[in-house]
Coordinates of C-alpha atoms in Angstrom, one line a residue:
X1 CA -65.9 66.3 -14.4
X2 CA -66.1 68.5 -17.7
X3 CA -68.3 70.9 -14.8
X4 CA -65.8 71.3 -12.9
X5 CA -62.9 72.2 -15.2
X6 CA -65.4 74.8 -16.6
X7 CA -65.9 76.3 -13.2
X8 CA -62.0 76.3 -12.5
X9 CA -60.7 77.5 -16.1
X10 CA -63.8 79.3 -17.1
X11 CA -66.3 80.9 -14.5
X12 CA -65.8 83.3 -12.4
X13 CA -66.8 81.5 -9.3
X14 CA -63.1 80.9 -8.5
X15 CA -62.2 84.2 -10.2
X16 CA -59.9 86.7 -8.5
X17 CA -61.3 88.8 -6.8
X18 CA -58.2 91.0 -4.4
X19 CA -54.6 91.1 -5.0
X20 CA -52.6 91.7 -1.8
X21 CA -49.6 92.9 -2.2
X22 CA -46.4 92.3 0.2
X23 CA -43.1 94.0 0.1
X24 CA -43.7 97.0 -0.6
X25 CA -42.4 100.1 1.6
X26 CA -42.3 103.2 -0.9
X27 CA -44.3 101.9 -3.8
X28 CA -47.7 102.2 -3.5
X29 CA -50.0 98.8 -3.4
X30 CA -52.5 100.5 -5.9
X31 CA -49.4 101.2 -8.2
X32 CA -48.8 97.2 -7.7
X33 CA -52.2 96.4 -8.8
X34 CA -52.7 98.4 -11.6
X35 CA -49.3 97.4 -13.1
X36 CA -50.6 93.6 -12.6
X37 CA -53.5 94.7 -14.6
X38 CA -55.3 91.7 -13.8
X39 CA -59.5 92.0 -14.1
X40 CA -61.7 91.0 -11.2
X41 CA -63.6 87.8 -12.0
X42 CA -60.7 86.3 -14.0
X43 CA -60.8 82.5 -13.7
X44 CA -57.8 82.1 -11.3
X45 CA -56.1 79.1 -13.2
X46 CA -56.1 81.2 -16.4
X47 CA -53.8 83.6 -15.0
X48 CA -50.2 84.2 -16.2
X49 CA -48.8 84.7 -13.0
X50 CA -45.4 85.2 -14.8
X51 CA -46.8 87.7 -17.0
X52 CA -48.3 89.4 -14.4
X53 CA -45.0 89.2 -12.6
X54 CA -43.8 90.4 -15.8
X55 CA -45.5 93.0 -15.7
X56 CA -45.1 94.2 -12.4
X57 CA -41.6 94.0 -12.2
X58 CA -41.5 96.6 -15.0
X59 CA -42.4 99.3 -12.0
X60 CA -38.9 101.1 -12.3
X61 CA -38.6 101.3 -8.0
X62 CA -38.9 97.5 -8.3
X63 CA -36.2 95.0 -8.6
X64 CA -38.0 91.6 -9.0
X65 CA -41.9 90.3 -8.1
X66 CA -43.3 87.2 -7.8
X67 CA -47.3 85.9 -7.9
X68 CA -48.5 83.4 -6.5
X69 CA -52.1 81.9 -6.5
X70 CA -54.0 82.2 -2.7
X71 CA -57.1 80.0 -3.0
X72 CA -59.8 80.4 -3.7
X73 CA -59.7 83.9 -5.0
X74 CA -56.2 85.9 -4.2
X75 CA -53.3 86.8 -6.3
X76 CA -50.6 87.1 -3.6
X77 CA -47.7 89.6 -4.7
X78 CA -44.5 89.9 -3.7
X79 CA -42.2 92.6 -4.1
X80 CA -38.4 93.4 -3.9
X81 CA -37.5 97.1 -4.2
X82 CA -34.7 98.5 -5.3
X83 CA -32.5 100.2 -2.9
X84 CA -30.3 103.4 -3.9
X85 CA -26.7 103.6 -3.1
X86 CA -25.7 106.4 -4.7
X87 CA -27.3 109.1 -6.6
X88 CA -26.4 110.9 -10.0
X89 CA -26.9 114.5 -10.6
X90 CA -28.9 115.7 -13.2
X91 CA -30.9 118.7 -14.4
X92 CA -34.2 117.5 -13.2
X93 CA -32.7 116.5 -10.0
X94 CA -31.0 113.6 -8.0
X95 CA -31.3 110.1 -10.0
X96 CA -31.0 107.3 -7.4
X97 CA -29.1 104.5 -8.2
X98 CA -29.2 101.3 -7.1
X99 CA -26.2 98.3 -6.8
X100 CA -27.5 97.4 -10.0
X101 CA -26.4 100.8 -11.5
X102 CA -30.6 101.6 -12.3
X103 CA -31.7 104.6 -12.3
X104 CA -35.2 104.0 -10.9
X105 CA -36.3 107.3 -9.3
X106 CA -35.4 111.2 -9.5
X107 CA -36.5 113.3 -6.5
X108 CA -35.3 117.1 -6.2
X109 CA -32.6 116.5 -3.5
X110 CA -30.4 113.6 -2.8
X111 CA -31.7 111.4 0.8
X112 CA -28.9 112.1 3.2
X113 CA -26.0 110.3 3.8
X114 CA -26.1 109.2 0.0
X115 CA -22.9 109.5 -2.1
X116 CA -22.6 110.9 -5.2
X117 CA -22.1 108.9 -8.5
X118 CA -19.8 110.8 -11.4
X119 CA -19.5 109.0 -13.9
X120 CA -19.1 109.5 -18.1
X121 CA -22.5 107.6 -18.2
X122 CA -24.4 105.4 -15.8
X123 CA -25.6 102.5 -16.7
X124 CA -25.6 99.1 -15.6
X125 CA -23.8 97.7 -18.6
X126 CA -21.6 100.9 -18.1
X127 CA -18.2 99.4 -16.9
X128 CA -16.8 102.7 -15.0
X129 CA -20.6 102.4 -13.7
X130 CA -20.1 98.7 -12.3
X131 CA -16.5 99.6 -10.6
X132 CA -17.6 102.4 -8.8
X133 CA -20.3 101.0 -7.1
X134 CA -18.5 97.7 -6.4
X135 CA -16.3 99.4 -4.6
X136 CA -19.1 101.3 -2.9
X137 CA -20.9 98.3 -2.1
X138 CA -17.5 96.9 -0.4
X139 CA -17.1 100.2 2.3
X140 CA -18.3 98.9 5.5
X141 CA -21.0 101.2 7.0
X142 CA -18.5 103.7 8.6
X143 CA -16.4 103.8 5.5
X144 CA -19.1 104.5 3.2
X145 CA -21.0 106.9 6.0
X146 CA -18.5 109.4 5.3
X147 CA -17.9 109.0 1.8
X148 CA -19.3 112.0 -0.1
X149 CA -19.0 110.5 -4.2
X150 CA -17.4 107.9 -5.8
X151 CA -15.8 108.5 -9.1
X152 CA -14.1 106.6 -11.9
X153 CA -13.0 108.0 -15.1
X154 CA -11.7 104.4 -16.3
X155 CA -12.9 100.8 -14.2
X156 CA -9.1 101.0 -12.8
X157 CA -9.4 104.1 -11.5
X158 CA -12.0 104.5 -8.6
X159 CA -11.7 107.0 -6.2
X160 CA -13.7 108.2 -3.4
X161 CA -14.1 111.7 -1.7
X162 CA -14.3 111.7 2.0
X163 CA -15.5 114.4 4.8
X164 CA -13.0 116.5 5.5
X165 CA -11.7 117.4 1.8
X166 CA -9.7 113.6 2.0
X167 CA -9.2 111.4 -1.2
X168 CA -9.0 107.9 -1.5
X169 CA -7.3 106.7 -5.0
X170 CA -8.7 103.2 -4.9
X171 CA -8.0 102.1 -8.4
X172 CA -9.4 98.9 -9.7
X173 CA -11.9 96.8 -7.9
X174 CA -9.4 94.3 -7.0
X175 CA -9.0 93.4 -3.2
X176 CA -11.4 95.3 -2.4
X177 CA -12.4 93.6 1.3
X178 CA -8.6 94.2 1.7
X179 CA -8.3 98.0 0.8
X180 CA -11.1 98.8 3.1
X181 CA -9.2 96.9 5.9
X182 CA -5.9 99.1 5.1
X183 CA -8.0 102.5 4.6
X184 CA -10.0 102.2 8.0
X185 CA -6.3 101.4 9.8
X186 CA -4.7 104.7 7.3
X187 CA -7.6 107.2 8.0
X188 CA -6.3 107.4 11.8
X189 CA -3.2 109.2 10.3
X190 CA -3.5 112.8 8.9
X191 CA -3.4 113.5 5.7
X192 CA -5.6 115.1 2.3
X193 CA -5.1 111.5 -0.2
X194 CA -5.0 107.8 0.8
X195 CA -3.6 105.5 -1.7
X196 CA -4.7 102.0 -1.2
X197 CA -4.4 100.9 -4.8
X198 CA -2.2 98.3 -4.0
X199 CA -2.9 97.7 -0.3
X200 CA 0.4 96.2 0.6
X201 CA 2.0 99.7 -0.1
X202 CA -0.7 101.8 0.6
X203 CA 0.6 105.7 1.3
X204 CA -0.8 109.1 2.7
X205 CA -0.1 111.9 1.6

């Protein structure tokens, strides 16, 4: 018996010997492993698998990872990553941003089809931050396909810039299932801004 623990806690006969990663589309497996920083030959049961999660969930593209033990000699990771849905401008290029409001990756031009962020600051514990993209997460897919940025100066006062030089004073984050219902019926009517602060008296102007 006092064999056999040795050989699961201590020897390397049941040590790890791949990691496979799962989950991932744009990080790169090898980025995976090295961030789990895990030697080859260690005794499987002596693994913090949470620390190794830990550590692997640091990667700033990924939102969450979980390890799991694959007998007799695989760490299994899985991986979550972050998704942007909107970007922030900067000097050294377009900061994506994710519902979250991280920023977890700059590249030199925005992807297409992703609105623009302006805010004083972003930040997830940034409340103009949380507002805006609320209310961007809310936009169905046609709604938010031809939104161009989202702003907010104050949490009550999002707005949205549309093709077609059209505004949309959204205000708070409030009803927002129901404002997106009133501005998909209101953007069949002409006009340069949609008020659908308070929904039941939306206006165009």
């Amino acid at each position: 018996m006092l064999g056999l623990g040795y050989v699961l806690l201590f020897s390397p006969v049941l040590g790890v010997r791949s990691i496979q990663v799962v989950g991932n589309r744009s990080v790169p497996a090898d980025a995976v492993v090295a961030a789990a920083n895990v030697p080859t030959g260690s005794p499987m049961l002596r693994v913090d698998i949470d620390g190794v999660a830990s550590r692997v969930a640091g990667l700033p593209q990924l939102a969450s990872a979980r390890v799991v033990r694959s007998w007799p000699s695989t760490l299994l990771v899985e991986v979550t990553e972050r998704t942007p849905l909107a970007y922030a401008k900067a000097s050294d290029g377009a900061h994506l941003i994710d519902a979250t409001g991280h920023d977890f990756q700059t590249t030199r031009t925005p992807p297409n089809g992703l609105p623009q962020l302006l805010v004083s600051r972003v930040a997830p514990d940034d409340a103009s931050t949380k507002a805006a993209l609320q209310v961007l997460g809310a936009l169905p897919a046609q709604l938010r396909k031809i939104t161009r940025s989202v702003s907010a100066q104050t949490p009550g006062d999002v707005r949205l810039a549309l093709t077609g030089n059209r505004t949309v004073q959204w205000g708070g984050t409030d009803s927002s299932s129901r404002k997106a219902e009133v501005l998909a019926a209101l953007l069949s009517r002409p006009g340069t801004v949609y008020d659908v602060s308070s929904p039941d008296l939306a206006t165009v102007h």
